XYZ file of C-alpha atoms in Angstrom:
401
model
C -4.523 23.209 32.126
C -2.902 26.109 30.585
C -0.219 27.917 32.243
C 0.156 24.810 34.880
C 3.330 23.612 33.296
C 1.366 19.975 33.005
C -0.500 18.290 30.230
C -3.932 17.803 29.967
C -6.318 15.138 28.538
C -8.955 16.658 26.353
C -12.728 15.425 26.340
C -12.504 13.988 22.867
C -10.371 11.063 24.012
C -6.587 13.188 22.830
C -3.633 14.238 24.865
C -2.369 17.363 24.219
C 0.539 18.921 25.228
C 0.314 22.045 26.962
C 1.759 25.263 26.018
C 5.278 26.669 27.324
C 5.231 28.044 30.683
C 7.675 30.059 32.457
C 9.462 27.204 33.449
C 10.696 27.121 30.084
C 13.620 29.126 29.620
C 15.698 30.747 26.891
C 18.705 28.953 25.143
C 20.302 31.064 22.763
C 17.635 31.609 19.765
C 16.107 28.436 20.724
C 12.833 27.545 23.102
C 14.304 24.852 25.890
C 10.821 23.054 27.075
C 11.229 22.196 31.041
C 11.595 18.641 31.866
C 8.253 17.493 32.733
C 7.476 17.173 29.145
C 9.786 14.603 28.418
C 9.738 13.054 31.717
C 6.005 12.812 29.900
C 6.594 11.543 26.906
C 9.296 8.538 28.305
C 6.549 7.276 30.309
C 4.075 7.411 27.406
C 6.126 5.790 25.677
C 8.169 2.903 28.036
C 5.454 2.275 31.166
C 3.125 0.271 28.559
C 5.526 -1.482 26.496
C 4.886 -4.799 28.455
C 0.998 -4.961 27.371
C 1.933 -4.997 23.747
C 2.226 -8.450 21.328
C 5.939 -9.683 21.438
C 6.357 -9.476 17.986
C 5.627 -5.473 17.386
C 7.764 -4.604 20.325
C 10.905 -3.747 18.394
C 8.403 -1.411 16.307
C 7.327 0.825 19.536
C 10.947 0.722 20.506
C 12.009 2.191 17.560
C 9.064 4.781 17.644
C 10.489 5.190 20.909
C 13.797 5.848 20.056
C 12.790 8.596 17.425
C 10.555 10.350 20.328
C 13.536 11.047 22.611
C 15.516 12.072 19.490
C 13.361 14.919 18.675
C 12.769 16.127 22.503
C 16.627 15.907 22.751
C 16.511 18.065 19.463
C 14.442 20.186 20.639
C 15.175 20.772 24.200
C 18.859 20.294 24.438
C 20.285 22.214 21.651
C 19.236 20.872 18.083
C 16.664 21.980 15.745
C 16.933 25.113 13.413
C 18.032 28.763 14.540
C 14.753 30.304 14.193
C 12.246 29.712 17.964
C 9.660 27.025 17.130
C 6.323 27.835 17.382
C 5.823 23.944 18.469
C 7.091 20.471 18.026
C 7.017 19.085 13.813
C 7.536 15.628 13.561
C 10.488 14.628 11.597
C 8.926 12.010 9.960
C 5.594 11.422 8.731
C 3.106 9.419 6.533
C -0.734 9.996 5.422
C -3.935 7.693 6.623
C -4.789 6.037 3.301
C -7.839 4.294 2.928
C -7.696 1.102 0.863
C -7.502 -3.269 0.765
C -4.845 -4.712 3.817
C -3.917 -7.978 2.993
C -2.389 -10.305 5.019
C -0.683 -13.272 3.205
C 1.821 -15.892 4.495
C 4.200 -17.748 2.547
C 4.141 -21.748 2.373
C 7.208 -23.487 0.563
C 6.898 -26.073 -2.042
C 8.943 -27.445 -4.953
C 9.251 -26.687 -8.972
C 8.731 -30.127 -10.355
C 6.453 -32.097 -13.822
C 4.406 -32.711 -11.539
C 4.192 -36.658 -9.375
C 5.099 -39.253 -11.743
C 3.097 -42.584 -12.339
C 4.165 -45.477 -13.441
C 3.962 -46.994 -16.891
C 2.638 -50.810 -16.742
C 3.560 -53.110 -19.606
C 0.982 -54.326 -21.743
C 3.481 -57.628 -22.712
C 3.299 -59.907 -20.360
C 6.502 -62.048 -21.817
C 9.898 -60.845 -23.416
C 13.170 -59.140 -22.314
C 13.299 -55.671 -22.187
C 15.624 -54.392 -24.760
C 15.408 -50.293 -24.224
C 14.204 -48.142 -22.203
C 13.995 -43.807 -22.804
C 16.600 -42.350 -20.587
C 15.188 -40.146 -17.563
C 14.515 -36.619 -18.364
C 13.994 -37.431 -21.747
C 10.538 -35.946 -23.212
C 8.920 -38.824 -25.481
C 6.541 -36.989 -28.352
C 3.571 -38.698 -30.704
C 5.089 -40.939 -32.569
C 8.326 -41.309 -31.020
C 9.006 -45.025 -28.478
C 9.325 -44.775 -25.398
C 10.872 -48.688 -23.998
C 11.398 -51.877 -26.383
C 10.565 -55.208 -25.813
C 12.625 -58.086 -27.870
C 13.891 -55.169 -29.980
C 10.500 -53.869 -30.988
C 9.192 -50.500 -29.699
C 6.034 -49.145 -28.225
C 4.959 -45.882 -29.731
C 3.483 -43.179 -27.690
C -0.008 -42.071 -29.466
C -2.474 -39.381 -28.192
C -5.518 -39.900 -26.403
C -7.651 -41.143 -23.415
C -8.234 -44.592 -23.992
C -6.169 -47.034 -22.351
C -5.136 -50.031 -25.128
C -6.798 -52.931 -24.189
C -7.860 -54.803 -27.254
C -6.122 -55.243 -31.216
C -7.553 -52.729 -33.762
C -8.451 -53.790 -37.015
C -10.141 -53.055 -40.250
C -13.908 -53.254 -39.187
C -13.256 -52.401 -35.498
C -15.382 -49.785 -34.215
C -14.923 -47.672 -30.975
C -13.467 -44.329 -29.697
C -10.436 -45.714 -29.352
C -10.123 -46.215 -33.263
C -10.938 -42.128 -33.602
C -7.660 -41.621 -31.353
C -5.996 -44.179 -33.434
C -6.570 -42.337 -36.512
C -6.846 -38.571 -35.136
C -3.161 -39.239 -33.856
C -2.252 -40.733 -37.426
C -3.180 -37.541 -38.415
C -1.123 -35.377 -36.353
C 1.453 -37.402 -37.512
C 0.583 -36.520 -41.496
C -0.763 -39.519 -42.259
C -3.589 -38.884 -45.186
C -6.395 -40.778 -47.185
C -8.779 -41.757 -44.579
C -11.574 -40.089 -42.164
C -11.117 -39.656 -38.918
C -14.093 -41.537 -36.948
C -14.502 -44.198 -34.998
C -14.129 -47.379 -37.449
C -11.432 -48.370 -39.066
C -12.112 -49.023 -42.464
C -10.094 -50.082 -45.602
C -8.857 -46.608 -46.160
C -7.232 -46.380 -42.677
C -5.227 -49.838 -43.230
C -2.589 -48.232 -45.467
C -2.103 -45.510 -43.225
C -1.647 -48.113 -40.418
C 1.111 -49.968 -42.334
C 2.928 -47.058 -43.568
C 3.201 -45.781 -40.051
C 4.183 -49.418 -38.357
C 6.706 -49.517 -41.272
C 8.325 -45.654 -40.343
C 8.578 -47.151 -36.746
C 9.898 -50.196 -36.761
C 6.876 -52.242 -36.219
C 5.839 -55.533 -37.922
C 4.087 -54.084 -40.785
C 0.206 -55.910 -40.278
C -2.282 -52.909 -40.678
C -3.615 -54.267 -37.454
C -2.262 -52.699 -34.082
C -2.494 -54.914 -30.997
C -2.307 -52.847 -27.745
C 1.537 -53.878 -26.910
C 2.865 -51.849 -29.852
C 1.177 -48.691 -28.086
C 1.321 -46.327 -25.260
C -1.723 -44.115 -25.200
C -1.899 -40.734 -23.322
C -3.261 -36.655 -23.556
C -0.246 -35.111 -24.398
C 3.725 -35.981 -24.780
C 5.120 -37.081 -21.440
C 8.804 -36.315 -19.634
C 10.041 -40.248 -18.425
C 10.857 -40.021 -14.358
C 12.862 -42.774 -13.535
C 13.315 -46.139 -15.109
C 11.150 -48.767 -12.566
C 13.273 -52.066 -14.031
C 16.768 -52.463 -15.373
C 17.306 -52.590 -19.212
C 17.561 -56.621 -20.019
C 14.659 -57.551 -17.248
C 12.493 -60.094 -17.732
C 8.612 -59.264 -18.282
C 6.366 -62.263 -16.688
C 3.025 -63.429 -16.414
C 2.601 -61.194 -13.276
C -0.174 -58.352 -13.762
C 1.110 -54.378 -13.624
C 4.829 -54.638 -14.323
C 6.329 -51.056 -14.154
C 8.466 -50.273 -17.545
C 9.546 -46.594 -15.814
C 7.646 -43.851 -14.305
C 6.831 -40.718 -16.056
C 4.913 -36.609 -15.860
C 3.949 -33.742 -18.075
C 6.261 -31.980 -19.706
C 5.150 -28.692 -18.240
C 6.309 -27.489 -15.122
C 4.256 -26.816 -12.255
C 4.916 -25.745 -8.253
C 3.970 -28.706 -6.104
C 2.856 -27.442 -2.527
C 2.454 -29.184 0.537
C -0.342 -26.808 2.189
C -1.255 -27.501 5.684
C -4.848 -28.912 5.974
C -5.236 -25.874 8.349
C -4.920 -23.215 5.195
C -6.763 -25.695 2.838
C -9.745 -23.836 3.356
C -7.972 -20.604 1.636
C -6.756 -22.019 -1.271
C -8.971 -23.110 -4.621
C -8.612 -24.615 -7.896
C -8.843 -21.637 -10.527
C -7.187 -18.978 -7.704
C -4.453 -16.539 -8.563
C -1.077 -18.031 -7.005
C 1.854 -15.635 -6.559
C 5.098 -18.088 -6.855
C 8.514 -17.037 -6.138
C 11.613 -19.039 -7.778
C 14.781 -19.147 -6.315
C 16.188 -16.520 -8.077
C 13.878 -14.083 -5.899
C 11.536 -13.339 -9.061
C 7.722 -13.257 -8.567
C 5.970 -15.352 -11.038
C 2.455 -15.430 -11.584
C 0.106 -18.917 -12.151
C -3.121 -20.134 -11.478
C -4.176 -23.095 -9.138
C -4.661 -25.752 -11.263
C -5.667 -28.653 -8.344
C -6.158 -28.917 -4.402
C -5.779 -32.112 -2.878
C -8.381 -34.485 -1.231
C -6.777 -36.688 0.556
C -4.575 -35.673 3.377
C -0.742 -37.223 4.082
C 0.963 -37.221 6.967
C 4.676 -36.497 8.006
C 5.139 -38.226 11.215
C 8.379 -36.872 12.185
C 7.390 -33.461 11.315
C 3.746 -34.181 13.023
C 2.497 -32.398 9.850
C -0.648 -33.310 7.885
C -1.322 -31.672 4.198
C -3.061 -31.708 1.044
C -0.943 -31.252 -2.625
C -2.104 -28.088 -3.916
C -0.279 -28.002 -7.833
C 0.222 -24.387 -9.804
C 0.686 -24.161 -13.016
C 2.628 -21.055 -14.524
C 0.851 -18.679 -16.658
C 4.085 -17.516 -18.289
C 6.046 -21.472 -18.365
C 9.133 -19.832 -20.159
C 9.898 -17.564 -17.614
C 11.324 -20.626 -16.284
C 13.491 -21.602 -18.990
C 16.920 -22.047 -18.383
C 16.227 -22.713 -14.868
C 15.230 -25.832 -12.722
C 14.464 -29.057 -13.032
C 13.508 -29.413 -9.373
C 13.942 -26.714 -6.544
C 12.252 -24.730 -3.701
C 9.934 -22.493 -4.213
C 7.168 -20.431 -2.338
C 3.537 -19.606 -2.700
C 1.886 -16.798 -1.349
C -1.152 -17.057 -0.271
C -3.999 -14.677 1.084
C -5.101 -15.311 4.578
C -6.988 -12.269 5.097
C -8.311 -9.396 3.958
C -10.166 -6.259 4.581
C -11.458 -3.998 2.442
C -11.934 0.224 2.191
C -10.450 0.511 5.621
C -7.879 3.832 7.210
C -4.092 2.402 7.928
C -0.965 3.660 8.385
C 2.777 1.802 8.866
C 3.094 0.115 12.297
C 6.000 2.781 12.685
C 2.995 5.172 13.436
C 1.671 3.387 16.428
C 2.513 4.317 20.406
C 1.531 2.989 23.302
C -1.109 3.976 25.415
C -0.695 4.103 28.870
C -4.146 3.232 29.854
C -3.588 0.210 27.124
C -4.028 0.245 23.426
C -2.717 2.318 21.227
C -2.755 6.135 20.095
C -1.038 7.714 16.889
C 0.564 11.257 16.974
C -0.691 13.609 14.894
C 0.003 17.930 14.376
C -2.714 20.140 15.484
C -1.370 24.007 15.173
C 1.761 22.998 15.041
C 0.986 20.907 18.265
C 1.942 17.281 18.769
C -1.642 15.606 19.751
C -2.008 12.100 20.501
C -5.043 10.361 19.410
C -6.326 7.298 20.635
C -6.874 4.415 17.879
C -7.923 0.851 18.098
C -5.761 -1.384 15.975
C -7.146 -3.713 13.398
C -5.370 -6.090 10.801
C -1.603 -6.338 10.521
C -0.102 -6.374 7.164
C 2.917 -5.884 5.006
C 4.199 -3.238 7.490
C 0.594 -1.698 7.865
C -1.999 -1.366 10.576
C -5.805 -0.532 9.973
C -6.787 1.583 12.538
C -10.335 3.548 13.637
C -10.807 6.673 15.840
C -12.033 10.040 17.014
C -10.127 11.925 14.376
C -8.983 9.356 12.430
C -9.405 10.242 8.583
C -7.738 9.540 5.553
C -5.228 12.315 4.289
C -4.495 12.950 8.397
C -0.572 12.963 8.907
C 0.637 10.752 11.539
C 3.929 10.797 12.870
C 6.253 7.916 12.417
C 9.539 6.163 13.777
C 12.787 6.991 11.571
């Protein structure tokens, strides 16, 4: 009540401070406010410290901290030479209405993304070469030899599995000829048969390469896949033997394009979808941007770690902002774990402690420090949605310096 020297709690749910009494006294050109104001405001601030979560004590201590600042300012000698009308926060920021997201960061690696292997189609010979690791193999150029004579990596889908000819009909003659083509080999249609006009194209391309010049192409003189490929590792020694057993590894090999591989916890799996926006930052501390290109199905397990996880792979929307940079290193994605929508926030650094639990925010009311009791919503990037009595956006709250 006014003129009791006390504060009072107002019907609406705020605290107010209560004006100076005569136990105030004079100090110099300043206003000295008694003690039992900030015998007040120490209790406001330390009694409920122990109902808060762990992790945003160190923000109420530091709003804590700049409380007893400005009552020591105030009522022990600082502040300006002119008397105060009432207390102005030092420090203040706006409620702003607006998206909170809340995001958490999950590491990965840069990589070309998981090799496979490369299975020889001879199933006799010695082989005589093999392209080094790291090197990218384009149409047209070989990637391993076998007794001297090299398989050339062609374009397309279909996996070699029989010898084409003139008269041979199929989709895997179009890619034959289609990647004759890119090559700028002329005079014949690209379809699916070959025909007599594609045979001299045939033989003047097995003659550029080093192949046995036939016009026919049997399925060992070939490597067939969608785009040029960057070779892994080599899976057998240069001068190994190929035998009769089935699915002998030559070397293992990826895209030439780099991608972020991510191990996401099958927990967060549920957040993350091919075709989303991914946020990637590179060690450098640079924020790319990329899209998910795949999530995985099946989950893997790291025992020692007791962690289970999908792949999740994203590819880079700009891929030369990584040029000059890393074959393989860590990385992290950022990913959106919630998010709300036109709601009122304000930095943590605005929130107190409520002695009766909760929390409260200070704002000014005629030059008046008011508290006003808010209930706390999502935490993000050093925000807090909050709701009230009071509580609307373009209010200025007081906040910890």
């Amino acid at each position: 009540m006014a003129g009791t020297g006390t504060d009072e709690t107002r019907t609406d749910g705020t605290f107010a401070t209560a004006p100076p009494t005569a136990a105030e006294h004079e100090a110099g050109d300043r206003r000295v406010p008694s003690g039992a104001w900030a015998r007040a405001t120490v209790a406001l601030l330390a009694s409920p410290l122990r109902r808060l979560p762990r992790r945003y004590l160190f923000v109420l201590a530091g709003a804590g901290v700049a409380v007893l600042i400005v009552a020591a300012a105030v009522g022990f000698g600082g502040g300006s030479s002119s008397p105060p009308t009432g207390l102005v926060p030092a420090a203040t920021a706006t409620v702003q209405r607006g998206t909170l997201t809340q995001t958490q960061q999950v590491g990965g690696l840069i990589s070309y993304g998981e090799p496979v292997g490369l299975v020889a189609q001879q199933q006799s010979g010695v082989v005589t070469w093999i392209a080094a690791p790291g090197t990218t193999v384009k149409i047209g150029q070989p990637v391993y030899a076998v007794d001297g004579r090299p398989v050339i990596l062609l374009h397309g889908t279909a996996t070699p599995y029989r010898t084409l000819a003139t008269g041979t009909v199929g989709p895997d003659v179009k890619e034959l000829e289609a990647s004759l083509q890119e090559l700028g080999y002329t005079g014949f249609t690209v379809d699916d048969t070959l025909d007599a006009a594609t045979a001299p194209a045939v033989q003047a391309w097995q003659a550029k390469s080093g192949l046995p010049v036939t016009g026919t192409v049997p399925p060992d003189q070939i490597f067939v896949h969608d785009g040029d490929i960057r070779v892994a590792l080599q899976a057998i020694p240069v001068g190994s033997h190929l035998g009769l057993q089935p699915n002998q590894q030559v070397l293992t090999y990826s895209g030439t394009t780099q991608v972020a591989s991510i191990p996401l916890d099958v927990s967060l799996q549920h957040l993350v979808h091919t075709g989303d926006p991914a946020t990637i930052t590179i060690p450098t501390g640079q924020r790319l941007d990329g899209t998910v290109s795949s999530v995985g199905t099946v989950a893997q397990t790291i025992e020692e770690q007791n962690k289970t996880f999908v792949t999740v792979i994203v590819s880079f929307d700009d891929p030369s902002a990584l040029a000059g940079g890393f074959d393989s290193s860590p990385v992290t994605l950022r990913i959106v774990t919630e998010q709300r929508t036109n709601v009122l926030m304000v930095p943590i650094t605005a929130l107190l402690a409520n002695p009766d639990g909760g929390y409260a925010v200070q704002t000014v009311q005629d030059r008046r420090p008011v508290l006003l009791l808010v209930k706390a919503g999502l935490f993000a990037d050093g925000k807090v949605e909050i709701s009230g009595a009071g509580i609307t956006e373009g209010v200025a709250v007081r906040v910890a310096q």
